[in-house]
Amino acid sequence: MPAMKNEDLLNKKTKNIRLYVKRVFILDDFDVELFPRYLSFVKGVVDSNDLPPNVSREILQESRIVRIMRKRLVRKAFDMILGISFSENKDDYDKFWDNFGKFLKLGCIEDHENHKRIAPLLRFFSSQSEDELISLDEYVESMKQEQKDIYYIAADRLTSAKNASFLEKITQKDFKVNPILNEFHYWKNLFVE
């Protein structure tokens, strides 16, 4: 995982993942077939013994091995991010979130297959924890028993969300509300199990 984000992260042809076959360099510019766009900030090397050494782009696009590699790479990236989120130093994940949080939110929208893996990695402000970001799990754990839904409000700034007039009824019941600041609005069905 890089420490800081690069300006060219959403370029479709990133050169962050380098493919080797039996320790021989093959290529490093993929058209999203090996790694999803929202994880384009992850850097690494893939060395495969299963691909033929004279592999072409056409073989890569149709190869079952590449599809398996993609699933494993995505799973490994999620494991690394989850490791950062569970680290004892909370500042590590806060720094990561500041740099790459929007990419994970984009992944929740683009990658329906993995959105339940991405959900625990997301962080939000809450009406009851205004200074620090919380996860959806922390939000659900601290919900009142009578609160059956996850409430959110979209706003351009945190102060705008706090001053919204229709929040009064919910805050009178002491329910939490997640202000979502200039974010994607996908969260309604995200946490349904």
Short mmCIF file of N, CA and C in Angstrom, two decimals:
data_model
loop_
_atom_site.label_atom_id
_atom_site.label_comp_id
_atom_site.label_asym_id
_atom_site.label_seq_id
_atom_site.Cartn_x
_atom_site.Cartn_y
_atom_site.Cartn_z
N MET A 1 0.84 -1.18 0.00
CA MET A 1 0.00 0.00 0.00
C MET A 1 0.88 1.24 0.00
N PRO A 2 0.63 2.15 -0.91
CA PRO A 2 1.42 3.38 -0.90
C PRO A 2 1.03 4.27 0.27
N ALA A 3 1.95 5.12 0.69
CA ALA A 3 1.68 6.02 1.81
C ALA A 3 0.81 7.20 1.40
N MET A 4 1.02 7.71 0.21
CA MET A 4 0.28 8.88 -0.28
C MET A 4 -0.32 8.56 -1.63
N LYS A 5 -1.41 9.27 -1.97
CA LYS A 5 -2.02 9.01 -3.27
C LYS A 5 -1.29 9.76 -4.37
N ASN A 6 -1.31 9.14 -5.52
CA ASN A 6 -0.71 9.70 -6.72
C ASN A 6 -1.80 10.43 -7.50
N GLU A 7 -1.45 11.48 -8.20
CA GLU A 7 -2.44 12.27 -8.93
C GLU A 7 -3.05 11.49 -10.09
N ASP A 8 -2.36 10.50 -10.61
CA ASP A 8 -2.79 9.79 -11.81
C ASP A 8 -3.44 8.44 -11.47
N LEU A 9 -4.15 8.37 -10.36
CA LEU A 9 -4.65 7.08 -9.90
C LEU A 9 -5.79 6.51 -10.72
N LEU A 10 -6.66 7.34 -11.24
CA LEU A 10 -7.81 6.81 -11.98
C LEU A 10 -7.53 6.61 -13.46
N ASN A 11 -6.28 6.69 -13.85
CA ASN A 11 -5.91 6.39 -15.22
C ASN A 11 -6.17 4.91 -15.46
N LYS A 12 -6.85 4.58 -16.55
CA LYS A 12 -7.19 3.18 -16.80
C LYS A 12 -5.96 2.31 -17.00
N LYS A 13 -4.88 2.87 -17.50
CA LYS A 13 -3.67 2.08 -17.73
C LYS A 13 -2.64 2.40 -16.67
N THR A 14 -2.85 1.92 -15.48
CA THR A 14 -1.87 2.14 -14.42
C THR A 14 -0.72 1.16 -14.60
N LYS A 15 0.41 1.51 -14.08
CA LYS A 15 1.57 0.63 -14.16
C LYS A 15 1.99 0.23 -12.76
N ASN A 16 1.00 0.02 -11.90
CA ASN A 16 1.29 -0.34 -10.51
C ASN A 16 1.45 -1.83 -10.32
N ILE A 17 0.84 -2.63 -11.18
CA ILE A 17 0.95 -4.09 -11.08
C ILE A 17 1.78 -4.57 -12.26
N ARG A 18 2.83 -5.28 -11.94
CA ARG A 18 3.72 -5.81 -12.98
C ARG A 18 3.55 -7.33 -13.03
N LEU A 19 3.34 -7.85 -14.23
CA LEU A 19 3.13 -9.28 -14.42
C LEU A 19 4.41 -9.94 -14.92
N TYR A 20 4.79 -10.99 -14.20
CA TYR A 20 5.94 -11.80 -14.58
C TYR A 20 5.46 -13.24 -14.78
N VAL A 21 6.07 -13.94 -15.71
CA VAL A 21 5.82 -15.37 -15.87
C VAL A 21 7.16 -16.07 -15.68
N LYS A 22 7.23 -16.86 -14.65
CA LYS A 22 8.47 -17.57 -14.30
C LYS A 22 9.66 -16.61 -14.23
N ARG A 23 9.44 -15.49 -13.52
CA ARG A 23 10.43 -14.44 -13.27
C ARG A 23 10.88 -13.68 -14.52
N VAL A 24 10.10 -13.77 -15.58
CA VAL A 24 10.37 -13.00 -16.80
C VAL A 24 9.27 -11.96 -16.93
N PHE A 25 9.67 -10.68 -17.05
CA PHE A 25 8.71 -9.59 -17.13
C PHE A 25 7.88 -9.73 -18.42
N ILE A 26 6.54 -9.61 -18.26
CA ILE A 26 5.64 -9.70 -19.41
C ILE A 26 5.07 -8.34 -19.75
N LEU A 27 4.33 -7.71 -18.80
CA LEU A 27 3.80 -6.38 -19.05
C LEU A 27 3.35 -5.72 -17.76
N ASP A 28 3.14 -4.40 -17.84
CA ASP A 28 2.72 -3.65 -16.65
C ASP A 28 1.61 -2.66 -16.94
N ASP A 29 1.06 -2.67 -18.15
CA ASP A 29 -0.08 -1.78 -18.41
C ASP A 29 -1.29 -2.63 -18.79
N PHE A 30 -2.21 -2.71 -17.85
CA PHE A 30 -3.40 -3.52 -18.02
C PHE A 30 -4.59 -2.61 -18.26
N ASP A 31 -5.51 -3.08 -19.05
CA ASP A 31 -6.76 -2.34 -19.27
C ASP A 31 -7.81 -2.85 -18.30
N VAL A 32 -7.54 -2.80 -17.04
CA VAL A 32 -8.44 -3.15 -15.93
C VAL A 32 -8.73 -4.65 -15.84
N GLU A 33 -8.15 -5.51 -16.70
CA GLU A 33 -8.51 -6.91 -16.62
C GLU A 33 -7.87 -7.64 -15.44
N LEU A 34 -6.74 -7.15 -14.95
CA LEU A 34 -6.09 -7.84 -13.84
C LEU A 34 -6.43 -7.25 -12.48
N PHE A 35 -6.75 -5.98 -12.45
CA PHE A 35 -7.02 -5.32 -11.18
C PHE A 35 -8.11 -4.28 -11.39
N PRO A 36 -9.10 -4.18 -10.50
CA PRO A 36 -10.17 -3.20 -10.71
C PRO A 36 -9.67 -1.76 -10.57
N ARG A 37 -10.36 -0.87 -11.22
CA ARG A 37 -9.96 0.54 -11.26
C ARG A 37 -9.92 1.17 -9.87
N TYR A 38 -10.87 0.80 -9.00
CA TYR A 38 -10.92 1.43 -7.69
C TYR A 38 -9.78 1.00 -6.78
N LEU A 39 -9.06 -0.05 -7.13
CA LEU A 39 -7.87 -0.47 -6.37
C LEU A 39 -6.59 -0.14 -7.13
N SER A 40 -6.67 0.83 -8.01
CA SER A 40 -5.51 1.16 -8.84
C SER A 40 -4.36 1.76 -8.04
N PHE A 41 -4.59 2.11 -6.78
CA PHE A 41 -3.51 2.67 -5.95
C PHE A 41 -2.60 1.59 -5.39
N VAL A 42 -3.01 0.33 -5.42
CA VAL A 42 -2.20 -0.77 -4.89
C VAL A 42 -1.07 -1.08 -5.86
N LYS A 43 0.13 -1.26 -5.33
CA LYS A 43 1.29 -1.57 -6.15
C LYS A 43 1.76 -2.98 -5.84
N GLY A 44 2.26 -3.66 -6.86
CA GLY A 44 2.76 -5.00 -6.59
C GLY A 44 3.29 -5.71 -7.82
N VAL A 45 3.76 -6.91 -7.57
CA VAL A 45 4.32 -7.77 -8.61
C VAL A 45 3.60 -9.10 -8.54
N VAL A 46 3.19 -9.61 -9.70
CA VAL A 46 2.56 -10.92 -9.80
C VAL A 46 3.48 -11.80 -10.64
N ASP A 47 3.88 -12.92 -10.06
CA ASP A 47 4.71 -13.87 -10.79
C ASP A 47 3.94 -15.17 -10.90
N SER A 48 3.65 -15.60 -12.12
CA SER A 48 2.84 -16.78 -12.34
C SER A 48 3.65 -17.87 -13.01
N ASN A 49 3.46 -19.07 -12.54
CA ASN A 49 4.07 -20.23 -13.19
C ASN A 49 3.07 -20.91 -14.11
N ASP A 50 1.81 -20.50 -14.05
CA ASP A 50 0.75 -21.17 -14.81
C ASP A 50 0.54 -20.59 -16.20
N LEU A 51 0.94 -19.37 -16.44
CA LEU A 51 0.78 -18.76 -17.76
C LEU A 51 1.94 -19.16 -18.66
N PRO A 52 1.69 -19.26 -19.99
CA PRO A 52 2.80 -19.55 -20.89
C PRO A 52 3.73 -18.34 -21.01
N PRO A 53 5.02 -18.55 -21.18
CA PRO A 53 5.97 -17.42 -21.24
C PRO A 53 5.74 -16.49 -22.43
N ASN A 54 5.18 -16.98 -23.51
CA ASN A 54 4.92 -16.14 -24.68
C ASN A 54 3.46 -15.67 -24.70
N VAL A 55 2.99 -15.22 -23.56
CA VAL A 55 1.60 -14.83 -23.41
C VAL A 55 1.35 -13.51 -24.14
N SER A 56 0.19 -13.42 -24.78
CA SER A 56 -0.19 -12.20 -25.49
C SER A 56 -1.37 -11.55 -24.77
N ARG A 57 -1.72 -10.34 -25.19
CA ARG A 57 -2.86 -9.65 -24.59
C ARG A 57 -4.16 -10.43 -24.80
N GLU A 58 -4.31 -11.04 -25.96
CA GLU A 58 -5.53 -11.79 -26.26
C GLU A 58 -5.66 -13.00 -25.33
N ILE A 59 -4.54 -13.66 -25.09
CA ILE A 59 -4.56 -14.80 -24.16
C ILE A 59 -4.89 -14.32 -22.75
N LEU A 60 -4.33 -13.18 -22.36
CA LEU A 60 -4.61 -12.63 -21.03
C LEU A 60 -6.09 -12.30 -20.85
N GLN A 61 -6.72 -11.77 -21.89
CA GLN A 61 -8.12 -11.38 -21.77
C GLN A 61 -9.04 -12.58 -21.67
N GLU A 62 -8.66 -13.69 -22.27
CA GLU A 62 -9.53 -14.87 -22.29
C GLU A 62 -9.13 -15.93 -21.27
N SER A 63 -8.07 -15.73 -20.57
CA SER A 63 -7.52 -16.76 -19.70
C SER A 63 -8.30 -16.91 -18.39
N ARG A 64 -8.60 -18.14 -18.06
CA ARG A 64 -9.24 -18.46 -16.78
C ARG A 64 -8.27 -18.20 -15.63
N ILE A 65 -7.01 -18.39 -15.88
CA ILE A 65 -5.97 -18.16 -14.87
C ILE A 65 -5.95 -16.69 -14.46
N VAL A 66 -6.12 -15.79 -15.42
CA VAL A 66 -6.12 -14.35 -15.13
C VAL A 66 -7.34 -13.99 -14.28
N ARG A 67 -8.49 -14.62 -14.56
CA ARG A 67 -9.69 -14.35 -13.74
C ARG A 67 -9.47 -14.82 -12.29
N ILE A 68 -8.83 -15.94 -12.13
CA ILE A 68 -8.53 -16.45 -10.78
C ILE A 68 -7.53 -15.51 -10.10
N MET A 69 -6.49 -15.09 -10.86
CA MET A 69 -5.51 -14.14 -10.30
C MET A 69 -6.19 -12.87 -9.84
N ARG A 70 -7.12 -12.36 -10.64
CA ARG A 70 -7.83 -11.12 -10.30
C ARG A 70 -8.56 -11.28 -8.97
N LYS A 71 -9.29 -12.39 -8.81
CA LYS A 71 -10.02 -12.61 -7.55
C LYS A 71 -9.06 -12.67 -6.37
N ARG A 72 -7.95 -13.36 -6.54
CA ARG A 72 -6.99 -13.49 -5.44
C ARG A 72 -6.31 -12.18 -5.13
N LEU A 73 -5.98 -11.40 -6.16
CA LEU A 73 -5.36 -10.10 -5.94
C LEU A 73 -6.30 -9.15 -5.20
N VAL A 74 -7.57 -9.14 -5.60
CA VAL A 74 -8.55 -8.28 -4.93
C VAL A 74 -8.71 -8.72 -3.48
N ARG A 75 -8.80 -10.02 -3.25
CA ARG A 75 -8.93 -10.53 -1.88
C ARG A 75 -7.71 -10.16 -1.04
N LYS A 76 -6.52 -10.28 -1.63
CA LYS A 76 -5.29 -9.94 -0.91
C LYS A 76 -5.24 -8.44 -0.59
N ALA A 77 -5.69 -7.61 -1.53
CA ALA A 77 -5.72 -6.16 -1.29
C ALA A 77 -6.68 -5.84 -0.13
N PHE A 78 -7.85 -6.49 -0.11
CA PHE A 78 -8.79 -6.27 0.99
C PHE A 78 -8.21 -6.73 2.31
N ASP A 79 -7.49 -7.84 2.31
CA ASP A 79 -6.86 -8.32 3.55
C ASP A 79 -5.82 -7.32 4.06
N MET A 80 -5.05 -6.73 3.14
CA MET A 80 -4.05 -5.74 3.55
C MET A 80 -4.72 -4.50 4.13
N ILE A 81 -5.79 -4.05 3.49
CA ILE A 81 -6.50 -2.86 3.97
C ILE A 81 -7.15 -3.16 5.32
N LEU A 82 -7.74 -4.34 5.45
CA LEU A 82 -8.35 -4.74 6.72
C LEU A 82 -7.30 -4.81 7.82
N GLY A 83 -6.10 -5.26 7.50
CA GLY A 83 -5.00 -5.29 8.47
C GLY A 83 -4.65 -3.89 8.96
N ILE A 84 -4.67 -2.93 8.05
CA ILE A 84 -4.41 -1.53 8.45
C ILE A 84 -5.53 -1.03 9.34
N SER A 85 -6.77 -1.40 9.01
CA SER A 85 -7.91 -0.89 9.80
C SER A 85 -7.95 -1.48 11.21
N PHE A 86 -7.41 -2.69 11.38
CA PHE A 86 -7.40 -3.31 12.70
C PHE A 86 -6.11 -3.06 13.46
N SER A 87 -5.19 -2.29 12.89
CA SER A 87 -3.94 -2.04 13.58
C SER A 87 -4.19 -1.22 14.85
N GLU A 88 -3.30 -1.35 15.79
CA GLU A 88 -3.48 -0.67 17.07
C GLU A 88 -3.35 0.84 16.94
N ASN A 89 -2.59 1.29 15.97
CA ASN A 89 -2.43 2.72 15.74
C ASN A 89 -3.55 3.19 14.81
N LYS A 90 -4.57 3.83 15.38
CA LYS A 90 -5.73 4.28 14.62
C LYS A 90 -5.37 5.33 13.58
N ASP A 91 -4.29 6.05 13.81
CA ASP A 91 -3.86 7.08 12.86
C ASP A 91 -3.45 6.49 11.51
N ASP A 92 -2.96 5.24 11.52
CA ASP A 92 -2.56 4.61 10.26
C ASP A 92 -3.76 4.51 9.31
N TYR A 93 -4.89 4.02 9.83
CA TYR A 93 -6.06 3.88 8.96
C TYR A 93 -6.66 5.25 8.64
N ASP A 94 -6.59 6.20 9.56
CA ASP A 94 -7.09 7.54 9.27
C ASP A 94 -6.32 8.17 8.11
N LYS A 95 -5.01 7.99 8.09
CA LYS A 95 -4.20 8.50 6.97
C LYS A 95 -4.55 7.78 5.68
N PHE A 96 -4.68 6.45 5.79
CA PHE A 96 -5.07 5.67 4.62
C PHE A 96 -6.42 6.16 4.09
N TRP A 97 -7.39 6.34 4.99
CA TRP A 97 -8.72 6.76 4.60
C TRP A 97 -8.71 8.15 3.94
N ASP A 98 -7.92 9.06 4.48
CA ASP A 98 -7.83 10.39 3.88
C ASP A 98 -7.34 10.32 2.43
N ASN A 99 -6.40 9.41 2.18
CA ASN A 99 -5.84 9.29 0.84
C ASN A 99 -6.66 8.45 -0.11
N PHE A 100 -7.25 7.36 0.37
CA PHE A 100 -7.84 6.38 -0.53
C PHE A 100 -9.30 6.02 -0.22
N GLY A 101 -9.92 6.70 0.72
CA GLY A 101 -11.30 6.39 1.09
C GLY A 101 -12.29 6.51 -0.05
N LYS A 102 -12.12 7.51 -0.89
CA LYS A 102 -13.05 7.69 -2.01
C LYS A 102 -12.96 6.55 -3.01
N PHE A 103 -11.80 5.95 -3.13
CA PHE A 103 -11.65 4.82 -4.03
C PHE A 103 -12.44 3.61 -3.51
N LEU A 104 -12.41 3.40 -2.20
CA LEU A 104 -13.17 2.29 -1.63
C LEU A 104 -14.67 2.52 -1.79
N LYS A 105 -15.11 3.76 -1.65
CA LYS A 105 -16.52 4.07 -1.86
C LYS A 105 -16.91 3.84 -3.31
N LEU A 106 -16.03 4.18 -4.22
CA LEU A 106 -16.25 3.90 -5.63
C LEU A 106 -16.33 2.39 -5.85
N GLY A 107 -15.49 1.64 -5.16
CA GLY A 107 -15.52 0.18 -5.27
C GLY A 107 -16.83 -0.41 -4.80
N CYS A 108 -17.42 0.19 -3.79
CA CYS A 108 -18.72 -0.28 -3.30
C CYS A 108 -19.79 -0.16 -4.38
N ILE A 109 -19.67 0.86 -5.19
CA ILE A 109 -20.65 1.08 -6.26
C ILE A 109 -20.33 0.21 -7.47
N GLU A 110 -19.08 0.13 -7.84
CA GLU A 110 -18.70 -0.59 -9.06
C GLU A 110 -18.66 -2.10 -8.89
N ASP A 111 -18.25 -2.58 -7.75
CA ASP A 111 -17.98 -4.00 -7.56
C ASP A 111 -19.04 -4.63 -6.66
N HIS A 112 -20.15 -5.02 -7.25
CA HIS A 112 -21.24 -5.61 -6.46
C HIS A 112 -20.85 -6.95 -5.85
N GLU A 113 -19.93 -7.63 -6.48
CA GLU A 113 -19.48 -8.93 -5.98
C GLU A 113 -18.76 -8.81 -4.64
N ASN A 114 -18.06 -7.69 -4.43
CA ASN A 114 -17.24 -7.52 -3.23
C ASN A 114 -17.74 -6.43 -2.29
N HIS A 115 -18.94 -5.90 -2.49
CA HIS A 115 -19.35 -4.76 -1.65
C HIS A 115 -19.50 -5.13 -0.18
N LYS A 116 -19.74 -6.38 0.13
CA LYS A 116 -19.81 -6.77 1.55
C LYS A 116 -18.42 -6.86 2.17
N ARG A 117 -17.39 -7.04 1.36
CA ARG A 117 -16.02 -7.00 1.87
C ARG A 117 -15.56 -5.56 2.05
N ILE A 118 -16.06 -4.68 1.19
CA ILE A 118 -15.65 -3.28 1.25
C ILE A 118 -16.36 -2.56 2.39
N ALA A 119 -17.60 -2.93 2.70
CA ALA A 119 -18.41 -2.23 3.70
C ALA A 119 -17.71 -2.05 5.05
N PRO A 120 -17.04 -3.06 5.62
CA PRO A 120 -16.37 -2.85 6.91
C PRO A 120 -15.20 -1.88 6.84
N LEU A 121 -14.72 -1.58 5.64
CA LEU A 121 -13.58 -0.68 5.48
C LEU A 121 -14.00 0.78 5.37
N LEU A 122 -15.29 1.03 5.15
CA LEU A 122 -15.78 2.40 4.96
C LEU A 122 -15.87 3.13 6.29
N ARG A 123 -15.68 4.44 6.26
CA ARG A 123 -15.76 5.28 7.45
C ARG A 123 -16.63 6.49 7.15
N PHE A 124 -17.39 6.92 8.19
CA PHE A 124 -18.31 8.04 8.04
C PHE A 124 -18.29 8.90 9.29
N PHE A 125 -18.69 10.15 9.13
CA PHE A 125 -18.98 10.98 10.28
C PHE A 125 -20.35 10.57 10.81
N SER A 126 -20.61 10.86 12.07
CA SER A 126 -21.90 10.57 12.66
C SER A 126 -22.34 11.77 13.48
N SER A 127 -23.64 11.90 13.69
CA SER A 127 -24.15 13.03 14.46
C SER A 127 -23.70 12.95 15.92
N GLN A 128 -23.32 11.77 16.39
CA GLN A 128 -22.89 11.64 17.78
C GLN A 128 -21.38 11.49 17.93
N SER A 129 -20.67 11.34 16.83
CA SER A 129 -19.21 11.33 16.87
C SER A 129 -18.71 12.24 15.76
N GLU A 130 -18.86 13.52 16.00
CA GLU A 130 -18.61 14.50 14.94
C GLU A 130 -17.14 14.69 14.60
N ASP A 131 -16.26 14.41 15.52
CA ASP A 131 -14.85 14.68 15.28
C ASP A 131 -14.11 13.51 14.62
N GLU A 132 -14.60 12.31 14.81
CA GLU A 132 -13.90 11.16 14.26
C GLU A 132 -14.82 10.33 13.38
N LEU A 133 -14.22 9.65 12.44
CA LEU A 133 -14.96 8.80 11.53
C LEU A 133 -15.22 7.46 12.19
N ILE A 134 -16.38 6.87 11.88
CA ILE A 134 -16.71 5.56 12.43
C ILE A 134 -17.07 4.61 11.29
N SER A 135 -16.97 3.33 11.57
CA SER A 135 -17.33 2.32 10.59
C SER A 135 -18.83 2.03 10.70
N LEU A 136 -19.35 1.32 9.70
CA LEU A 136 -20.76 0.93 9.75
C LEU A 136 -21.02 -0.01 10.92
N ASP A 137 -20.05 -0.88 11.22
CA ASP A 137 -20.21 -1.80 12.35
C ASP A 137 -20.32 -1.03 13.67
N GLU A 138 -19.47 -0.02 13.84
CA GLU A 138 -19.54 0.81 15.06
C GLU A 138 -20.86 1.56 15.13
N TYR A 139 -21.34 2.02 13.99
CA TYR A 139 -22.62 2.72 13.93
C TYR A 139 -23.75 1.79 14.39
N VAL A 140 -23.78 0.57 13.85
CA VAL A 140 -24.84 -0.38 14.18
C VAL A 140 -24.76 -0.80 15.64
N GLU A 141 -23.55 -1.01 16.17
CA GLU A 141 -23.39 -1.41 17.57
C GLU A 141 -23.93 -0.35 18.53
N SER A 142 -23.78 0.92 18.18
CA SER A 142 -24.20 1.98 19.09
C SER A 142 -25.62 2.49 18.81
N MET A 143 -26.34 1.84 17.91
CA MET A 143 -27.72 2.24 17.63
C MET A 143 -28.63 1.90 18.82
N LYS A 144 -29.63 2.71 19.02
CA LYS A 144 -30.65 2.41 20.04
C LYS A 144 -31.46 1.21 19.58
N GLN A 145 -32.08 0.50 20.53
CA GLN A 145 -32.86 -0.68 20.17
C GLN A 145 -34.04 -0.34 19.27
N GLU A 146 -34.64 0.82 19.50
CA GLU A 146 -35.80 1.18 18.70
C GLU A 146 -35.43 1.73 17.32
N GLN A 147 -34.14 1.98 17.07
CA GLN A 147 -33.71 2.45 15.75
C GLN A 147 -33.52 1.24 14.85
N LYS A 148 -34.34 1.14 13.83
CA LYS A 148 -34.31 -0.01 12.93
C LYS A 148 -33.58 0.26 11.62
N ASP A 149 -33.31 1.52 11.30
CA ASP A 149 -32.71 1.89 10.03
C ASP A 149 -31.42 2.66 10.23
N ILE A 150 -30.63 2.71 9.18
CA ILE A 150 -29.44 3.54 9.16
C ILE A 150 -29.84 4.83 8.47
N TYR A 151 -29.69 5.93 9.18
CA TYR A 151 -30.05 7.24 8.63
C TYR A 151 -28.82 7.95 8.11
N TYR A 152 -28.98 8.63 6.98
CA TYR A 152 -27.87 9.43 6.45
C TYR A 152 -28.42 10.67 5.79
N ILE A 153 -27.60 11.65 5.69
CA ILE A 153 -27.95 12.90 5.03
C ILE A 153 -26.77 13.30 4.15
N ALA A 154 -27.08 13.76 2.95
CA ALA A 154 -26.03 14.19 2.02
C ALA A 154 -25.90 15.71 2.13
N ALA A 155 -24.68 16.17 2.23
CA ALA A 155 -24.42 17.61 2.36
C ALA A 155 -23.05 17.93 1.80
N ASP A 156 -22.84 19.22 1.52
CA ASP A 156 -21.54 19.61 0.99
C ASP A 156 -20.52 19.86 2.11
N ARG A 157 -21.01 20.18 3.30
CA ARG A 157 -20.13 20.40 4.46
C ARG A 157 -20.77 19.78 5.70
N LEU A 158 -19.96 19.51 6.68
CA LEU A 158 -20.45 18.92 7.93
C LEU A 158 -21.39 19.88 8.64
N THR A 159 -21.10 21.16 8.62
CA THR A 159 -21.97 22.14 9.29
C THR A 159 -23.33 22.22 8.61
N SER A 160 -23.37 22.08 7.30
CA SER A 160 -24.66 22.07 6.59
C SER A 160 -25.49 20.87 7.00
N ALA A 161 -24.85 19.74 7.17
CA ALA A 161 -25.57 18.53 7.58
C ALA A 161 -26.10 18.68 9.00
N LYS A 162 -25.29 19.26 9.89
CA LYS A 162 -25.71 19.43 11.29
C LYS A 162 -26.89 20.38 11.41
N ASN A 163 -26.94 21.38 10.55
CA ASN A 163 -27.98 22.41 10.65
C ASN A 163 -29.21 22.12 9.80
N ALA A 164 -29.32 20.96 9.22
CA ALA A 164 -30.50 20.62 8.42
C ALA A 164 -31.73 20.55 9.31
N SER A 165 -32.80 21.18 8.86
CA SER A 165 -34.00 21.30 9.71
C SER A 165 -34.72 19.97 9.91
N PHE A 166 -34.69 19.08 8.95
CA PHE A 166 -35.42 17.82 9.10
C PHE A 166 -34.69 16.80 9.97
N LEU A 167 -33.55 17.16 10.53
CA LEU A 167 -32.85 16.27 11.46
C LEU A 167 -33.41 16.35 12.89
N GLU A 168 -34.17 17.39 13.17
CA GLU A 168 -34.63 17.62 14.54
C GLU A 168 -35.41 16.42 15.09
N LYS A 169 -36.32 15.87 14.30
CA LYS A 169 -37.14 14.76 14.77
C LYS A 169 -36.29 13.52 15.10
N ILE A 170 -35.33 13.26 14.26
CA ILE A 170 -34.47 12.09 14.47
C ILE A 170 -33.55 12.30 15.66
N THR A 171 -32.98 13.49 15.78
CA THR A 171 -32.07 13.74 16.91
C THR A 171 -32.82 13.85 18.23
N GLN A 172 -34.10 14.20 18.20
CA GLN A 172 -34.90 14.19 19.42
C GLN A 172 -35.05 12.77 19.96
N LYS A 173 -35.11 11.81 19.06
CA LYS A 173 -35.19 10.41 19.48
C LYS A 173 -33.82 9.85 19.86
N ASP A 174 -32.78 10.68 19.75
CA ASP A 174 -31.41 10.32 20.05
C ASP A 174 -30.89 9.24 19.09
N PHE A 175 -31.37 9.27 17.85
CA PHE A 175 -30.87 8.37 16.81
C PHE A 175 -29.66 9.02 16.16
N LYS A 176 -28.76 8.18 15.64
CA LYS A 176 -27.59 8.68 14.94
C LYS A 176 -27.92 8.93 13.48
N VAL A 177 -27.24 9.91 12.92
CA VAL A 177 -27.36 10.21 11.49
C VAL A 177 -25.96 10.32 10.93
N ASN A 178 -25.73 9.73 9.77
CA ASN A 178 -24.44 9.82 9.11
C ASN A 178 -24.48 10.92 8.08
N PRO A 179 -23.77 12.01 8.28
CA PRO A 179 -23.63 12.99 7.21
C PRO A 179 -22.68 12.46 6.14
N ILE A 180 -23.13 12.41 4.93
CA ILE A 180 -22.30 11.96 3.83
C ILE A 180 -21.93 13.20 3.03
N LEU A 181 -20.67 13.53 3.01
CA LEU A 181 -20.22 14.78 2.43
C LEU A 181 -19.70 14.56 1.02
N ASN A 182 -20.42 15.12 0.06
CA ASN A 182 -20.04 15.01 -1.35
C ASN A 182 -19.69 13.57 -1.72
N GLU A 183 -20.46 12.64 -1.27
CA GLU A 183 -20.13 11.24 -1.47
C GLU A 183 -21.16 10.58 -2.38
N PHE A 184 -20.95 9.31 -2.63
CA PHE A 184 -21.88 8.54 -3.43
C PHE A 184 -23.03 8.09 -2.53
N HIS A 185 -24.22 8.00 -3.09
CA HIS A 185 -25.41 7.70 -2.29
C HIS A 185 -25.87 6.27 -2.56
N TYR A 186 -25.14 5.35 -2.05
CA TYR A 186 -25.38 3.93 -2.30
C TYR A 186 -25.70 3.18 -1.01
N TRP A 187 -25.69 3.85 0.10
CA TRP A 187 -25.62 3.17 1.39
C TRP A 187 -26.93 2.56 1.84
N LYS A 188 -28.06 2.88 1.21
CA LYS A 188 -29.35 2.39 1.71
C LYS A 188 -29.39 0.86 1.73
N ASN A 189 -28.97 0.20 0.66
CA ASN A 189 -29.04 -1.25 0.60
C ASN A 189 -27.72 -1.94 0.89
N LEU A 190 -26.74 -1.19 1.30
CA LEU A 190 -25.41 -1.73 1.49
C LEU A 190 -25.32 -2.68 2.67
N PHE A 191 -25.99 -2.35 3.75
CA PHE A 191 -25.80 -3.09 4.99
C PHE A 191 -26.92 -4.08 5.26
N VAL A 192 -27.69 -4.46 4.25
CA VAL A 192 -28.81 -5.39 4.42
C VAL A 192 -28.26 -6.82 4.36
N GLU A 193 -28.61 -7.61 5.35
CA GLU A 193 -28.17 -9.01 5.35
C GLU A 193 -29.35 -9.93 5.54
#
